mmCIF file of C-alpha atoms in Angstrom:
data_model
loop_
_atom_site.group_PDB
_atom_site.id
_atom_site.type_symbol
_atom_site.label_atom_id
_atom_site.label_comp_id
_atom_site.label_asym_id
_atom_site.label_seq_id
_atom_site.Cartn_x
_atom_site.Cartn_y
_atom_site.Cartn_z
ATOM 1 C CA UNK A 14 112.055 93.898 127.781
ATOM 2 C CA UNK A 15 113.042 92.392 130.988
ATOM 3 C CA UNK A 16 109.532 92.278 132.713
ATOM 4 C CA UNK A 17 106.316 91.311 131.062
ATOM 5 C CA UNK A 18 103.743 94.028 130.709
ATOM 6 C CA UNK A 19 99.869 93.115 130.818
ATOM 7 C CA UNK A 20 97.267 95.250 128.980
ATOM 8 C CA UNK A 21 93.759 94.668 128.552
ATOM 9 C CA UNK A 22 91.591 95.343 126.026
ATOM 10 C CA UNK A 23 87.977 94.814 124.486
ATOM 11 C CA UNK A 24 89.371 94.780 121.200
ATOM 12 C CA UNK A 25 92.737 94.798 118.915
ATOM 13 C CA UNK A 26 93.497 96.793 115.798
ATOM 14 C CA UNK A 27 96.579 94.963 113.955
ATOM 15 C CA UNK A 28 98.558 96.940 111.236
ATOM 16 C CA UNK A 29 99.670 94.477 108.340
ATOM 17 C CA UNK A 30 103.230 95.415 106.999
ATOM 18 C CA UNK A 31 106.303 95.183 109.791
ATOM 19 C CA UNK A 32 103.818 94.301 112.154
ATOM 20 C CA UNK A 33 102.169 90.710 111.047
ATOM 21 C CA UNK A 34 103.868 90.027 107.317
ATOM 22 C CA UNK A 35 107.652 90.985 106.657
ATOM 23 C CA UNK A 36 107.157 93.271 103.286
ATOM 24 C CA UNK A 37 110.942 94.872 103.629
ATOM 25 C CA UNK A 38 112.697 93.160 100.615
ATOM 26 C CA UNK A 39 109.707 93.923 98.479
ATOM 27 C CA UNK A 40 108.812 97.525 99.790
ATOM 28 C CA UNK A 41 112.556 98.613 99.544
ATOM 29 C CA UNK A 42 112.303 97.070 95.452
ATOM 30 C CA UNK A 43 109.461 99.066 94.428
ATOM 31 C CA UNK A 44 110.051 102.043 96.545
ATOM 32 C CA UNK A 45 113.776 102.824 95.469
ATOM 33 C CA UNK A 46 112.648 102.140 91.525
ATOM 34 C CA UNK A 47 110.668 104.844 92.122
ATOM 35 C CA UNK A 48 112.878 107.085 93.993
ATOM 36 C CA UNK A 49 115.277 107.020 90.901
ATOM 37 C CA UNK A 50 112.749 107.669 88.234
ATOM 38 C CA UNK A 51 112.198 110.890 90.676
ATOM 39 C CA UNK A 52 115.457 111.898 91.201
ATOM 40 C CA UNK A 53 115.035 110.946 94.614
ATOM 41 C CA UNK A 54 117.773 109.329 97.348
ATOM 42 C CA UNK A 55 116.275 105.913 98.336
ATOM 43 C CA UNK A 56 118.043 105.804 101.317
ATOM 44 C CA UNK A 57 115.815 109.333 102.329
ATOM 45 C CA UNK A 58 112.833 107.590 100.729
ATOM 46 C CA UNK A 59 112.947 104.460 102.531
ATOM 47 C CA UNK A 60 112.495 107.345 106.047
ATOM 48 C CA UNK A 61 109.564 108.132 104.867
ATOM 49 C CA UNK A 62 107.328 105.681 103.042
ATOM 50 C CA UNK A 63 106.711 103.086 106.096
ATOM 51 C CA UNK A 64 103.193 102.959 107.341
ATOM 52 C CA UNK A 65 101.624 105.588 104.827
ATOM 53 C CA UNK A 66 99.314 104.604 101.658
ATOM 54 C CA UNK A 67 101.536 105.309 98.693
ATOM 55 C CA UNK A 68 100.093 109.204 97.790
ATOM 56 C CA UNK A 69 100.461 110.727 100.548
ATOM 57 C CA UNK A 70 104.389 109.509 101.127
ATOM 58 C CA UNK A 71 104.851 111.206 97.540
ATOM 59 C CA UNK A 72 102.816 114.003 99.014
ATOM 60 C CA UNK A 73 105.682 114.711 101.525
ATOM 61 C CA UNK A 74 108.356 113.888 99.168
ATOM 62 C CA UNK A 75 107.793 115.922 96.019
ATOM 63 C CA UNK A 76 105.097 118.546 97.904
ATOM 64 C CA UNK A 77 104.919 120.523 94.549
ATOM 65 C CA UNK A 78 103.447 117.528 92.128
ATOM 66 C CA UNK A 79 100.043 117.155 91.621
ATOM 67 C CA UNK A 80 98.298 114.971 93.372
ATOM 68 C CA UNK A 81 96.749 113.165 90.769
ATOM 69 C CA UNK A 82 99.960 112.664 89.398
ATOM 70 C CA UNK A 83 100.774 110.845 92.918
ATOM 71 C CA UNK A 84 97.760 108.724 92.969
ATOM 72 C CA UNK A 85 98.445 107.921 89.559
ATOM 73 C CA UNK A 86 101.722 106.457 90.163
ATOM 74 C CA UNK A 87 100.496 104.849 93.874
ATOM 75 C CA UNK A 88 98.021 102.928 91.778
ATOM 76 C CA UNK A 89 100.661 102.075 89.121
ATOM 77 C CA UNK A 90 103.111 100.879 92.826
ATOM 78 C CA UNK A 91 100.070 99.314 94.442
ATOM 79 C CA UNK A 92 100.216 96.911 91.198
ATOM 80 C CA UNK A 93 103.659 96.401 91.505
ATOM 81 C CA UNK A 94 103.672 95.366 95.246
ATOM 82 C CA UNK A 95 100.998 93.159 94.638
ATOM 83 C CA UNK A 96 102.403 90.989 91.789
ATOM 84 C CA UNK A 97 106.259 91.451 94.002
ATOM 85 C CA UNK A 98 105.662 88.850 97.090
ATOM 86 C CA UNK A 99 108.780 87.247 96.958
ATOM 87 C CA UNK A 100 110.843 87.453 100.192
ATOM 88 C CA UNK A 101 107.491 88.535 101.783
ATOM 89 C CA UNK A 102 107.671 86.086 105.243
ATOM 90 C CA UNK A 103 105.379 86.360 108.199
ATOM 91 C CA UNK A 104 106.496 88.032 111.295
ATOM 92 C CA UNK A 105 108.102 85.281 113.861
ATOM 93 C CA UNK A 106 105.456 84.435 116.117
ATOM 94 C CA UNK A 107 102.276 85.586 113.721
ATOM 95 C CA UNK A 108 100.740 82.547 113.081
ATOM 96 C CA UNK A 109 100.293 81.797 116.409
ATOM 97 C CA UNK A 110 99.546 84.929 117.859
ATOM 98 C CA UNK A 111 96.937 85.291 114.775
ATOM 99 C CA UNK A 112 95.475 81.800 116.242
ATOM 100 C CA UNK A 113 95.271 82.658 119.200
ATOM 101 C CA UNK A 114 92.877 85.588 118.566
ATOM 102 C CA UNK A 115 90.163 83.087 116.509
ATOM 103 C CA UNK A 116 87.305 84.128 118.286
ATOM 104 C CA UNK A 117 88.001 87.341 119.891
ATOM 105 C CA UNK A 118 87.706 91.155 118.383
ATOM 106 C CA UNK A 119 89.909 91.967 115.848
ATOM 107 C CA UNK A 120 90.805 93.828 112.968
ATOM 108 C CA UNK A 121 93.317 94.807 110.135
ATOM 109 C CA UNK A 122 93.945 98.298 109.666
ATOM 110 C CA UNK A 123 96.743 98.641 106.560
ATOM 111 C CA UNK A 124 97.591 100.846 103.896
ATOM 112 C CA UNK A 125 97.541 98.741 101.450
ATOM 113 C CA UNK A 126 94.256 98.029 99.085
ATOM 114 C CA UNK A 127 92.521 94.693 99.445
ATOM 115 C CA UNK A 128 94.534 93.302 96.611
ATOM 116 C CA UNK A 129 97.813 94.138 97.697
ATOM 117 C CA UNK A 130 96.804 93.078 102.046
ATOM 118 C CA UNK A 131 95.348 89.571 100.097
ATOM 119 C CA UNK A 132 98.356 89.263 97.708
ATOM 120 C CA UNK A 133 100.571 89.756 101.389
ATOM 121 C CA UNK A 134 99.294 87.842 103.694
ATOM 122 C CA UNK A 135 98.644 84.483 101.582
ATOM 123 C CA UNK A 136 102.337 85.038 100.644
ATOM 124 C CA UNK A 137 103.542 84.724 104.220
ATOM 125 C CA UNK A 138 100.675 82.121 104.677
ATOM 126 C CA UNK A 139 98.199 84.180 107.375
ATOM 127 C CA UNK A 140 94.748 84.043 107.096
ATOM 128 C CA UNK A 141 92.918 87.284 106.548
ATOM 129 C CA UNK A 142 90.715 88.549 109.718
ATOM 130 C CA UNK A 143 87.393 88.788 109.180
ATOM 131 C CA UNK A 144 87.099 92.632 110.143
ATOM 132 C CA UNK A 145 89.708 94.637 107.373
ATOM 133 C CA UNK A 146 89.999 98.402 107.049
ATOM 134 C CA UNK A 147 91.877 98.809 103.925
ATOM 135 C CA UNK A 148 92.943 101.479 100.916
ATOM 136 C CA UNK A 149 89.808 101.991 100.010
ATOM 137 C CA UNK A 150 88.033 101.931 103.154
ATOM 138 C CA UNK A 151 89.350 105.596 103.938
ATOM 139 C CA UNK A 152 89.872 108.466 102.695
ATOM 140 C CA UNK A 153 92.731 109.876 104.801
ATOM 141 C CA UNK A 154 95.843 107.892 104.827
ATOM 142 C CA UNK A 155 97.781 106.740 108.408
ATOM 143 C CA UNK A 156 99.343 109.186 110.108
ATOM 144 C CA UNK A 157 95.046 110.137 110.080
ATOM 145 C CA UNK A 158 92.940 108.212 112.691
ATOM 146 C CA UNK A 159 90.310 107.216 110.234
ATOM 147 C CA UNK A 160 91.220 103.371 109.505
ATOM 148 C CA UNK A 161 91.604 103.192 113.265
ATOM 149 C CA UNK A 162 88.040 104.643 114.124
ATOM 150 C CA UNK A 163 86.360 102.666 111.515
ATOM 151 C CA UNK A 164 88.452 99.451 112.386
ATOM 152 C CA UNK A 165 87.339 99.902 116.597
ATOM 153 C CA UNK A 166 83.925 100.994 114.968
ATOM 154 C CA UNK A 167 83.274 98.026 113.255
ATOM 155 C CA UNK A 168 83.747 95.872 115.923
ATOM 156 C CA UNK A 169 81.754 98.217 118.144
ATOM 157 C CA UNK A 170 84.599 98.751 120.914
ATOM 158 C CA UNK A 171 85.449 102.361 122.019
ATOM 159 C CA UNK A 172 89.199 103.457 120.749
ATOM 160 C CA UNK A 173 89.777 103.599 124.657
ATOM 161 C CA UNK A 174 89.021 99.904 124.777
ATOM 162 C CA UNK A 175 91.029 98.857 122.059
ATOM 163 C CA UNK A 176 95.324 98.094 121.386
ATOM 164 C CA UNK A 177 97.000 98.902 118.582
ATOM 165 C CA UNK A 178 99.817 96.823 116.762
ATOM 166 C CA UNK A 179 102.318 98.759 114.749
ATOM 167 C CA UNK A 180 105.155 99.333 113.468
ATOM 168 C CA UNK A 181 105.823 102.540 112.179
ATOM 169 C CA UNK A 182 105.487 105.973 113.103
ATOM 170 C CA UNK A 183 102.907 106.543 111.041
ATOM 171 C CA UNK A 184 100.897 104.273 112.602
ATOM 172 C CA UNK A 185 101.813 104.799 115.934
ATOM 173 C CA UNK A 186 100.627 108.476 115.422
ATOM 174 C CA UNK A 187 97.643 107.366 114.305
ATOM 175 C CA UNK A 188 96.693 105.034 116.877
ATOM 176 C CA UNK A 189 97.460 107.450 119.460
ATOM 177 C CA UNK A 190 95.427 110.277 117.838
ATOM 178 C CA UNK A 191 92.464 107.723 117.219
ATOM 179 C CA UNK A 192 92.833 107.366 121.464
ATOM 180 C CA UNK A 193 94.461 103.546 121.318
ATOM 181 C CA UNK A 194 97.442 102.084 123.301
ATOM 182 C CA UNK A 195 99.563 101.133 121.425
ATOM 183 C CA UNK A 196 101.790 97.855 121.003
ATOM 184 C CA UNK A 197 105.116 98.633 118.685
ATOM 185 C CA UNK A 198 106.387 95.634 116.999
ATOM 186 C CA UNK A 199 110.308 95.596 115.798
ATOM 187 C CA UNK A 200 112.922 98.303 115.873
ATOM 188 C CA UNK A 201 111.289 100.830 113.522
ATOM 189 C CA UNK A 202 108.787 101.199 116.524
ATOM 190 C CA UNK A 203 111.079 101.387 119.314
ATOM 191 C CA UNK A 204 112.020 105.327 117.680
ATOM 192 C CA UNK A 205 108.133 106.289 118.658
ATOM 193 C CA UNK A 206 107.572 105.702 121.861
ATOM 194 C CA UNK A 207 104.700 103.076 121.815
ATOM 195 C CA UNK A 208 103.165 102.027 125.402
ATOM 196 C CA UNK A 209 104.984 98.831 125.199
ATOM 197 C CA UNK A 210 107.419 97.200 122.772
ATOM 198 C CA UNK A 211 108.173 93.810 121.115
ATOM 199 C CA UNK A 212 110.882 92.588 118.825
ATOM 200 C CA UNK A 213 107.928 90.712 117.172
ATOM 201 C CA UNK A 214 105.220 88.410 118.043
ATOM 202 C CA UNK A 215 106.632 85.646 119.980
ATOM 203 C CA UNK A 216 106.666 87.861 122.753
ATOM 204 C CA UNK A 217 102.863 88.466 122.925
ATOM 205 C CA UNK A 218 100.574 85.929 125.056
ATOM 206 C CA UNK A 219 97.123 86.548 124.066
ATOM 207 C CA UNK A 220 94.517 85.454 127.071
ATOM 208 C CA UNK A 221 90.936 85.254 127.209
ATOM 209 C CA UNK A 222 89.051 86.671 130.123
ATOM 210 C CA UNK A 223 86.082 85.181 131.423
ATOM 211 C CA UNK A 224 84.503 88.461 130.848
ATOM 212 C CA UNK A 225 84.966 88.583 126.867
ATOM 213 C CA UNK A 226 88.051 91.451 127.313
ATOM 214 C CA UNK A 227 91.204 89.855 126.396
ATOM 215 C CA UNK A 228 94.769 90.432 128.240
ATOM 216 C CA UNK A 229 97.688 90.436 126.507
ATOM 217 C CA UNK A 230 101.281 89.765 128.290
ATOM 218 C CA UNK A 231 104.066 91.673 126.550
ATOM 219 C CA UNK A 232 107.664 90.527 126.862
#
């Protein structure tokens, strides 16, 4: 970006994977296993699976299985991601930019389960917000609004009030349809046409107002 960009918010709703914890190396392991027990391309696989809980990518991949048989193997995957942290890194720039918000309204939204967003994010060595909408906090996965909603909900903001981190399309679809702006972080976000864009955290000043709303300048 070649000027900064300043939004304000009340609150901010942070996705986990590509957005604050680098996941690739072990996303791209379990994901393409499991593309060739299906018979699948990995390289089409890998288009799809960002940003989604585990079921419902299968859901658009094989849309004939049953879908017990896909939340029987994203149980079987959520163990596997969980126990597979190496390579897992933190974002550049998300310890600090995770610091920087002690204090002010926040919240994870992911689509992973509590074990695997724990198993994550002590991996890349970031401490877990306080506020988490996880797996099993929902029962529609991202590109659906509900984690959004309930995350703003919890911390009693209005989705108008809040911004959205993100990194995938998924996500950015859902932040938009839950009524948030929307910060994309890294390239995968640049294809979806968030409000404003990052290549990761460093570029993000967090500021507290006097007025408990918090300003963020982008770039």
């Amino acid at each position: 970006m070649t000027a900064t960009t300043v939004l304000t918010a009340r609150a901010l709703l942070l996705d986990m994977d590509g957005t604050l914890v680098n996941s690739d190396a072990s996303v791209e392991r379990v994901w393409r296993r499991w593309a060739d027990r299906n018979g699948l391309d990995g390289d089409e696989v890998m288009k799809v699976v960002h940003g989604r809980q585990g079921y419902a990518s299968m859901a658009l991949l094989l849309p004939d299985r049953p879908m017990e048989q896909n939340h029987a193997d994203n149980a079987r995957m959520l163990a596997e991601e969980t126990a597979d942290t190496d390579g897992v890194v933190p974002v550049p720039g998300a310890p600090e930019f995770l610091a920087a918000l002690r204090g002010l309204p926040h919240a994870l939204v992911t689509s992973a389960d509590v074990a695997l967003s724990t198993a994550r994010m002590g991996a890349a060595g970031l401490a877990l917000p306080d506020v988490r909408v996880t797996a099993e906090s929902v029962g529609a996965s991202k590109p659906d609004p509900e984690g959004f909603l309930k995350g703003a909900a919890e911390l009693g903001t209005a989705p108008a009030d809040c911004v959205a981190f993100e990194d995938s399309g998924a996500g950015i679809t859902a932040a938009r349809a839950a009524g948030m702006r929307v910060v994309g972080v890294g390239p995968r976000a640049a294809l979806h046409g968030p409000d404003a864009l990052v290549r990761d955290l460093t570029e993000v000043r967090v500021e507290a107002v006097a007025d408990g709303t918090v300003r963020l300048h982008i770039g």
